[in-house]
XYZ file of C-alpha atoms in Angstrom:
578
model
C -37.192 -1.644 21.047
C -38.326 -2.609 17.757
C -37.228 -5.089 15.541
C -35.202 -3.946 12.178
C -35.058 -6.051 9.597
C -33.191 -3.434 7.524
C -30.289 -3.870 10.108
C -30.463 -7.839 10.303
C -30.284 -7.703 6.112
C -27.101 -5.446 6.170
C -25.536 -7.539 8.337
C -25.964 -10.832 7.173
C -24.775 -9.585 3.378
C -21.687 -8.237 5.189
C -20.925 -11.464 7.142
C -22.290 -13.455 3.594
C -19.249 -11.563 1.848
C -16.752 -12.043 4.205
C -17.484 -15.652 4.306
C -17.461 -16.303 0.668
C -14.170 -13.970 0.407
C -12.696 -16.767 3.261
C -13.491 -19.672 1.218
C -12.386 -18.461 -2.177
C -8.947 -17.521 -0.377
C -8.903 -21.053 0.595
C -9.994 -22.960 -2.321
C -7.429 -19.933 -4.343
C -4.401 -21.079 -1.973
C -5.444 -24.966 -1.503
C -2.673 -26.421 -3.122
C -0.316 -23.968 -1.399
C 2.743 -25.795 0.013
C 5.128 -28.849 -0.668
C 2.908 -32.179 0.309
C 4.751 -32.170 3.258
C 4.219 -28.646 4.424
C 0.777 -27.495 4.452
C 0.336 -26.831 8.001
C 3.089 -24.829 7.917
C 1.077 -23.118 4.694
C -1.506 -22.708 7.060
C -0.030 -21.192 10.199
C 3.017 -18.890 7.685
C 0.910 -18.747 4.301
C 3.502 -20.300 2.795
C 5.759 -17.227 3.499
C 4.908 -15.646 0.492
C 1.967 -12.464 1.780
C 2.989 -9.362 -0.059
C 2.896 -5.740 0.809
C -1.102 -5.230 0.207
C -2.298 -7.629 1.967
C 0.570 -8.272 5.106
C -0.090 -4.216 5.736
C -3.599 -4.859 5.823
C -3.492 -8.097 7.878
C -1.444 -6.592 10.338
C -3.883 -3.608 10.588
C -7.083 -5.668 10.996
C -5.185 -7.423 13.736
C -4.569 -4.692 16.065
C -7.825 -2.695 14.676
C -10.592 -4.666 15.862
C -13.912 -3.984 17.970
C -12.157 -3.538 21.299
C -9.600 -1.018 19.429
C -12.273 0.616 17.426
C -15.408 0.841 20.662
C -12.783 1.632 23.433
C -11.081 4.475 21.639
C -14.567 6.038 21.232
C -15.153 5.555 24.590
C -12.388 6.764 25.923
C -12.901 9.776 24.286
C -16.182 10.013 25.458
C -15.780 9.300 29.291
C -15.698 12.440 31.068
C -12.860 13.095 33.446
C -11.328 10.674 30.622
C -11.051 12.089 27.119
C -8.606 11.708 24.273
C -5.608 12.220 27.240
C -6.304 8.644 28.345
C -7.149 6.994 24.443
C -3.453 5.364 25.001
C -4.774 2.371 22.513
C -3.767 4.296 19.139
C -0.573 5.638 19.936
C 0.318 2.802 22.439
C -0.142 -0.187 19.750
C 1.240 2.344 16.869
C 4.876 2.727 18.570
C 4.533 -1.057 19.779
C 4.415 -2.108 15.974
C 7.241 0.518 15.033
C 9.055 -1.176 18.296
C 8.794 -4.344 17.125
C 9.522 -4.292 13.536
C 12.942 -2.103 14.400
C 13.969 -4.642 16.697
C 12.405 -8.146 16.847
C 10.886 -8.621 13.198
C 14.252 -9.188 11.303
C 15.657 -11.790 14.001
C 12.439 -13.901 14.369
C 11.632 -13.942 10.875
C 15.838 -14.796 9.584
C 16.006 -17.536 11.818
C 13.119 -18.686 9.870
C 10.204 -19.493 13.134
C 7.098 -21.091 12.326
C 5.362 -19.609 16.220
C 6.371 -17.089 18.507
C 6.893 -19.796 20.932
C 9.972 -21.774 18.650
C 12.779 -19.973 19.498
C 11.678 -20.361 23.362
C 11.689 -24.252 22.522
C 14.740 -24.286 21.194
C 16.596 -22.574 23.929
C 14.421 -23.623 27.197
C 13.285 -26.611 26.078
C 9.487 -28.137 25.751
C 8.341 -27.866 29.586
C 9.322 -24.384 29.291
C 8.163 -23.676 26.165
C 4.669 -25.215 27.369
C 4.284 -22.559 30.395
C 4.611 -19.950 28.345
C 1.987 -21.065 26.026
C -0.240 -20.883 28.693
C -0.264 -16.691 29.126
C -0.374 -16.261 25.364
C -3.435 -18.882 25.309
C -5.140 -17.378 27.583
C -4.435 -13.899 25.994
C -5.678 -14.861 22.860
C -8.557 -16.822 23.768
C -10.220 -14.076 26.894
C -9.340 -11.274 23.720
C -11.837 -13.227 21.307
C -14.243 -13.897 23.922
C -14.312 -9.979 24.536
C -14.313 -8.962 21.181
C -17.300 -11.831 20.659
C -19.127 -10.459 23.927
C -18.860 -6.408 22.841
C -20.447 -7.355 19.145
C -23.710 -9.242 20.798
C -23.848 -6.319 22.676
C -23.313 -4.119 19.248
C -25.480 -5.766 17.130
C -28.628 -5.844 19.992
C -28.307 -1.991 20.376
C -28.774 -1.410 17.175
C -30.968 -4.287 15.180
C -32.617 -5.097 18.714
C -31.818 -9.455 18.292
C -31.501 -11.454 20.973
C -27.574 -11.033 22.308
C -26.132 -14.856 22.582
C -27.498 -15.403 18.736
C -25.281 -12.543 17.485
C -22.479 -14.121 18.972
C -22.874 -17.426 18.400
C -23.784 -16.722 14.538
C -20.470 -14.275 14.240
C -18.483 -16.757 16.084
C -19.570 -20.080 13.959
C -18.473 -17.520 10.640
C -15.390 -16.497 11.557
C -14.085 -19.735 12.530
C -15.593 -21.353 9.498
C -13.297 -19.940 7.059
C -10.535 -19.822 9.826
C -10.894 -23.484 9.125
C -10.868 -23.751 6.016
C -8.456 -21.176 5.005
C -5.829 -21.188 7.939
C -4.116 -17.663 7.677
C -4.420 -17.192 3.459
C -8.459 -16.587 4.468
C -7.495 -14.737 7.375
C -5.491 -12.319 5.299
C -7.608 -12.190 2.788
C -10.658 -11.478 4.867
C -8.413 -9.367 6.459
C -8.805 -6.833 3.311
C -12.239 -6.523 3.355
C -12.668 -6.185 6.920
C -10.577 -3.189 7.043
C -11.768 -1.667 4.098
C -15.916 -2.045 5.549
C -14.345 -0.400 9.155
C -12.923 3.005 7.288
C -15.835 3.577 4.719
C -18.479 2.504 7.638
C -16.997 4.511 10.045
C -15.991 8.006 8.204
C -19.248 7.740 6.036
C -21.221 8.206 9.631
C -18.906 10.907 11.091
C -20.385 13.475 8.969
C -24.229 12.760 9.437
C -23.869 12.444 13.062
C -21.551 15.628 13.884
C -24.216 17.621 11.877
C -26.799 16.342 14.073
C -28.841 19.343 15.570
C -28.256 17.875 18.533
C -24.330 17.851 18.539
C -22.249 21.251 19.691
C -19.338 22.089 17.352
C -16.457 19.428 18.723
C -13.441 22.112 18.736
C -15.748 24.364 21.397
C -16.410 20.975 23.414
C -12.744 20.039 23.298
C -11.553 22.416 25.604
C -15.003 24.039 27.075
C -17.330 22.472 29.079
C -20.467 22.504 27.685
C -22.332 19.272 28.368
C -19.624 17.370 30.342
C -16.188 17.757 30.659
C -14.124 18.488 27.763
C -13.793 15.551 25.437
C -9.552 16.461 25.103
C -8.826 15.189 28.542
C -6.452 15.596 31.257
C -4.012 13.647 33.354
C -3.996 13.979 37.220
C -0.984 14.637 38.550
C -1.911 11.657 40.792
C -2.740 9.190 37.857
C 0.749 9.825 35.645
C 2.030 6.588 37.091
C -0.785 4.871 36.080
C -1.321 6.213 32.056
C 2.850 5.568 32.174
C 2.191 2.005 33.389
C -0.568 1.623 31.272
C 1.161 2.889 28.310
C 4.235 0.658 28.439
C 1.797 -1.753 28.990
C 0.464 -1.071 25.564
C 3.757 -0.479 23.962
C 5.900 -3.156 25.323
C 3.214 -5.879 25.670
C 1.694 -5.755 22.432
C 4.803 -7.054 20.969
C 5.160 -10.554 22.206
C 1.592 -12.021 20.856
C 1.396 -14.552 18.579
C -1.055 -12.606 16.296
C 1.998 -10.513 15.368
C 4.489 -12.950 14.890
C 2.456 -14.809 12.855
C 2.303 -11.739 10.333
C 6.280 -11.431 10.684
C 6.855 -14.814 9.860
C 4.549 -14.892 7.163
C 6.148 -12.242 5.260
C 8.538 -13.081 1.831
C 11.604 -11.151 3.827
C 12.654 -10.123 7.142
C 12.708 -6.727 4.910
C 9.666 -7.457 4.363
C 8.453 -8.365 7.645
C 9.707 -4.864 9.548
C 7.967 -2.853 6.430
C 4.638 -4.490 7.152
C 5.069 -3.508 11.118
C 5.624 0.234 10.096
C 2.659 0.420 7.214
C 0.736 -1.234 9.929
C 1.842 1.071 12.729
C 0.307 4.069 10.257
C -2.785 2.515 9.202
C -3.450 1.826 13.379
C -3.173 5.382 13.773
C -5.683 6.491 10.794
C -8.442 3.756 11.939
C -8.429 5.435 14.965
C -9.465 8.771 13.613
C -13.133 8.384 12.859
C -13.222 6.668 16.473
C -11.903 9.242 17.890
C -14.163 11.455 15.985
C -17.426 9.826 16.835
C -16.297 9.342 20.963
C -16.554 13.453 20.487
C -19.493 13.853 19.012
C -20.989 11.479 21.975
C -19.459 14.005 24.332
C -20.698 17.030 22.526
C -23.892 15.841 22.600
C -27.035 16.967 24.485
C -28.921 13.649 24.718
C -32.066 14.726 26.071
C -32.157 16.264 22.354
C -32.294 13.045 20.777
C -34.694 10.206 20.608
C -32.303 8.211 23.301
C -33.722 10.837 25.647
C -32.454 10.823 29.249
C -30.239 10.163 31.295
C -27.346 10.082 29.030
C -25.758 6.904 28.367
C -22.890 7.515 31.151
C -25.627 7.790 33.471
C -27.284 4.585 32.121
C -23.917 2.458 32.181
C -23.502 2.285 28.519
C -20.369 4.555 28.072
C -18.526 1.400 26.333
C -21.649 1.218 23.415
C -21.163 5.450 23.040
C -20.161 4.544 19.115
C -23.243 2.199 18.241
C -25.644 4.180 20.311
C -23.932 7.340 17.885
C -24.647 5.581 15.247
C -27.875 4.831 15.646
C -29.409 8.141 16.952
C -27.106 10.873 15.508
C -27.400 9.145 11.683
C -29.903 8.165 9.264
C -30.881 4.742 9.098
C -29.255 3.449 6.340
C -26.228 4.638 7.615
C -26.346 3.094 10.891
C -26.590 -0.248 9.514
C -23.686 0.125 7.192
C -21.799 1.351 10.206
C -23.402 -1.724 12.206
C -21.801 -3.913 9.774
C -17.956 -2.337 9.418
C -18.094 -2.720 13.429
C -19.135 -6.265 13.129
C -16.550 -6.619 10.511
C -14.010 -4.733 12.867
C -14.916 -7.618 15.565
C -13.984 -10.553 13.247
C -10.863 -9.107 11.710
C -9.317 -9.563 15.416
C -11.494 -12.472 16.540
C -10.031 -15.179 13.776
C -6.878 -14.207 14.234
C -7.033 -14.752 17.871
C -8.116 -18.339 17.042
C -5.960 -19.792 14.260
C -2.739 -17.468 17.122
C -4.164 -20.070 19.623
C -4.137 -23.560 17.354
C -0.886 -22.566 15.686
C 0.693 -22.567 18.823
C -1.256 -25.500 20.021
C -0.791 -27.567 17.217
C 3.204 -27.205 16.287
C 4.523 -26.138 19.792
C 2.174 -28.220 22.518
C 1.474 -31.148 19.649
C 4.148 -31.699 17.471
C 7.181 -30.622 19.289
C 6.245 -31.515 22.895
C 4.834 -34.852 21.941
C 4.360 -36.285 18.301
C 7.395 -35.408 16.842
C 7.176 -37.988 14.399
C 3.865 -36.754 13.775
C 2.796 -36.783 9.668
C 2.061 -33.062 7.631
C -1.286 -34.632 7.757
C -2.140 -35.325 11.094
C -1.062 -31.486 12.129
C -3.197 -30.032 9.617
C -6.694 -31.952 11.630
C -5.536 -31.015 14.832
C -5.083 -27.446 13.452
C -8.362 -28.070 12.411
C -9.943 -29.378 15.790
C -8.048 -27.081 17.425
C -9.820 -23.628 15.831
C -12.975 -25.115 16.149
C -12.474 -25.953 19.427
C -11.306 -22.435 20.415
C -13.867 -20.731 18.912
C -16.104 -22.718 20.209
C -14.428 -22.288 23.507
C -14.297 -18.524 23.206
C -17.867 -18.009 22.528
C -18.862 -19.893 25.500
C -16.810 -17.466 27.921
C -18.684 -14.265 25.623
C -22.063 -16.343 26.608
C -21.171 -17.121 30.792
C -18.438 -15.190 31.877
C -19.696 -11.908 33.523
C -16.297 -10.494 33.605
C -14.365 -11.207 29.985
C -13.188 -7.908 29.980
C -11.367 -8.646 33.564
C -9.796 -11.912 32.220
C -8.373 -10.097 29.136
C -7.144 -7.513 30.856
C -5.349 -9.456 33.552
C -4.207 -12.059 30.482
C -2.885 -9.616 28.376
C -0.864 -8.484 31.683
C 0.779 -12.008 32.344
C 1.909 -11.221 28.288
C 3.415 -8.272 29.071
C 5.127 -9.034 32.514
C 6.047 -12.760 31.815
C 6.405 -13.209 28.020
C 7.887 -9.684 26.895
C 11.199 -10.457 29.760
C 11.559 -14.195 28.178
C 11.488 -12.684 24.616
C 14.231 -10.538 25.309
C 16.128 -12.678 26.624
C 15.609 -15.487 24.055
C 16.697 -12.928 21.870
C 19.419 -10.796 22.938
C 20.534 -11.647 26.196
C 23.231 -13.952 25.673
C 23.268 -17.086 28.396
C 19.972 -17.539 29.255
C 18.500 -20.795 30.253
C 15.811 -23.165 31.634
C 16.797 -22.081 35.198
C 16.489 -18.214 34.851
C 13.129 -18.510 32.771
C 11.589 -20.615 35.419
C 12.319 -17.958 37.993
C 11.475 -15.221 36.476
C 8.232 -16.407 35.368
C 7.447 -17.231 38.368
C 8.536 -13.802 40.062
C 6.700 -11.895 37.695
C 3.501 -14.349 38.026
C 3.754 -13.563 41.519
C 4.384 -9.914 41.955
C 1.462 -9.291 38.763
C -1.441 -11.432 40.818
C -0.336 -10.057 44.457
C -0.764 -6.926 43.118
C -4.732 -6.932 42.604
C -6.988 -6.456 39.778
C -10.279 -4.055 40.105
C -12.084 -5.857 36.651
C -12.148 -9.333 38.660
C -12.738 -8.029 41.891
C -9.370 -9.377 43.206
C -8.168 -7.296 45.952
C -4.059 -6.836 46.229
C -1.658 -8.771 48.359
C 1.234 -5.964 48.061
C -0.003 -2.279 48.799
C 2.306 -0.373 47.077
C 2.481 3.991 47.863
C -0.580 5.902 46.590
C -3.326 2.886 46.546
C -6.814 3.814 47.278
C -9.860 2.502 47.978
C -12.735 2.359 44.729
C -16.688 2.847 44.663
C -16.898 -1.230 44.978
C -13.923 -1.195 47.860
C -11.666 -2.326 46.200
C -8.162 -0.995 46.208
C -6.719 -0.012 43.150
C -2.596 0.587 42.891
C -1.350 3.643 41.652
C 2.108 2.573 41.589
C 3.453 1.804 38.098
C 3.845 -2.537 39.721
C 3.108 -3.622 36.301
C 5.939 -2.503 34.969
C 7.811 -3.631 38.269
C 7.397 -7.169 38.091
C 7.574 -6.859 33.997
C 11.505 -6.077 35.304
C 11.662 -8.097 38.279
C 10.690 -11.231 35.868
C 13.387 -10.218 33.369
C 16.277 -9.287 36.065
C 15.391 -12.488 37.900
C 16.043 -14.563 34.355
C 19.336 -12.729 33.992
C 20.603 -13.248 37.565
C 19.540 -17.305 38.326
C 20.874 -18.024 35.103
C 24.407 -16.776 35.569
C 23.999 -17.859 38.754
C 23.379 -21.614 37.765
C 25.845 -21.334 35.354
C 28.051 -21.004 37.936
C 27.214 -22.799 40.296
C 27.862 -26.075 38.018
C 30.413 -25.085 35.849
C 32.106 -24.044 39.189
C 32.344 -27.238 40.169
C 29.826 -26.874 43.451
C 26.519 -27.893 42.476
C 27.170 -31.552 40.892
C 26.028 -32.276 37.491
C 23.719 -34.741 38.493
C 21.599 -31.653 39.661
C 20.878 -30.126 36.560
C 17.806 -31.876 36.589
C 16.292 -29.520 34.037
C 19.485 -30.323 31.306
C 20.261 -26.942 30.870
C 24.061 -26.402 31.668
C 25.972 -29.672 31.738
C 24.170 -32.239 29.902
C 25.616 -33.214 26.957
C 22.370 -34.105 24.856
C 19.212 -33.236 25.858
C 16.127 -34.464 24.422
C 13.955 -31.853 26.129
C 15.308 -29.297 23.903
C 14.670 -28.504 20.203
C 17.629 -28.435 17.526
C 17.243 -25.868 14.943
C 16.529 -28.112 12.234
C 13.323 -29.676 14.272
C 12.211 -26.225 14.018
C 13.720 -24.563 10.847
C 12.842 -25.934 7.342
C 15.547 -24.362 5.124
C 13.490 -24.793 1.985
C 10.545 -22.281 3.266
C 12.836 -19.103 3.583
C 15.679 -17.847 1.273
C 19.167 -18.673 1.774
C 20.640 -15.050 1.853
C 17.671 -14.692 4.399
C 19.216 -17.276 7.232
C 20.993 -16.764 9.923
C 24.058 -18.456 9.984
C 23.236 -21.185 12.461
C 26.256 -23.525 13.152
C 25.447 -27.173 13.505
C 25.265 -28.682 16.634
C 25.323 -32.170 18.943
C 25.190 -30.481 22.374
C 23.606 -27.675 23.996
C 26.068 -26.336 26.508
C 25.654 -22.737 26.442
C 28.355 -21.779 23.990
C 26.173 -23.334 20.898
C 22.930 -21.617 22.332
C 21.444 -18.638 20.813
C 23.487 -15.074 21.241
C 22.258 -11.537 20.561
C 25.514 -11.709 18.195
C 23.229 -14.686 15.931
C 20.182 -12.445 15.965
C 21.594 -9.279 14.293
C 24.571 -10.992 11.680
C 23.044 -11.107 9.025
C 25.797 -12.967 6.591
C 24.794 -14.131 2.913
C 28.247 -16.093 2.176
C 28.917 -18.090 5.382
C 30.186 -21.801 5.112
C 26.486 -23.078 6.278
C 24.835 -21.153 3.575
C 27.658 -22.650 0.603
C 27.001 -25.976 1.841
C 23.012 -25.475 2.287
C 23.437 -24.472 -1.314
C 25.441 -26.460 -2.901
C 23.131 -29.615 -1.857
């Protein structure tokens, strides 16, 4: 392949524009937040993100390189097609469910990160345990999309993959480092516009190429390959449902999502942003679906790509950049490439900031340095942004199965964090014992189910499992959802069992080593006042919280507290008087 100077220039222009917007946003908001609240301003943007910018940044968090490339690939791959392109519908429903049930309780409490309620109810150690799958999900996601970006750029521009990954990671890390959520949010506006414009400009040119058959015909009739609408085999229905539930419910408990929710100027805005982003995800998936359909409708031997076709060449995951290069004019393909690059960075920067926010606040500050100054927390965030960005880059360059690691870590988010989030927000009476038991049961059931992407053989063979071409057993049974439900019910059962055993006197109080049931006071648990600063949220949005001097079960978070929004409570009246 020849080196394309024009393509390199196009990418440089896109990257410089995004970097300039990120630095401008950091400069514009450098004085946001009072002297002692700069760290929260970086994490949640001063809680004044409006509908327009908020809608763009929440949409761009999901509409990244994996979303665009993965949707096009699913539609293109013979035997799968649109029927298996679950991300657009799954993530859109995830945002709707998150907006209906999770956004308002989280935002009205004035939390700063997703892990705050866990540390409030379950303590610092449990918060640290939940940080592990949350961090793995964010880091492996960033690494996977950096890896995809390197391959994408190398297809069209023919530059070294490693160089493209390193430069992209440096730019995303740089503006996240200097501006936090503000820079991420404002660059998301530019990136989403680039994605929309770049891909929609490319579609008509690709569709009108002489080698492309009418996609309406190839949708239902076999021409060059199986119809791109696809079908679901009766044996695969449970696998399809398992993956769909993973996307829909497992797409909720991510810091990248709750960072936008918690940065909203009100709880109602947080819900509206979720609904806007759900619509945005559907709209942004349309050009990717069309490009996948175009790839399935192309006689590749009549193009400069030649034979064999991308599927035979094992380049199905690169179908989007291949369509841009071989079916579009040169200047259009380069513009589309810039759009894909922008899509990647719009997700990578969010993941890096999310991981840094959780570490600086929930691990460093709340677990080890509760008296740390705001300036110290800001510097910890900056250092971890750089470290996590460098780590994601290294994994993208060195790991041979980044996507496999991301699949496994995203499963852990669904199986471990989602049921814990349900319990902490909506189930009264759960405690640390149940949380740990649910965590371990879910983890064991997921690992023993195997993972084909990592060539990990299962230890438990569920009904319907079969050997694939790599001699790895693949599960057809919805074992991921089974593991999630097991984790959820284990948390509830063990929590109530521990509560009964201690309160009935069956077990002596000294055995309550986690201080979760009978302890009158424990430094392990976070008080509400430690987690939330009332001046960060509007008082009429703050759910009533009674001051707590002990951590008995009767004073913990309840589902009633999550849904009652009382404007004129005694607590709020006292706060207003003060």
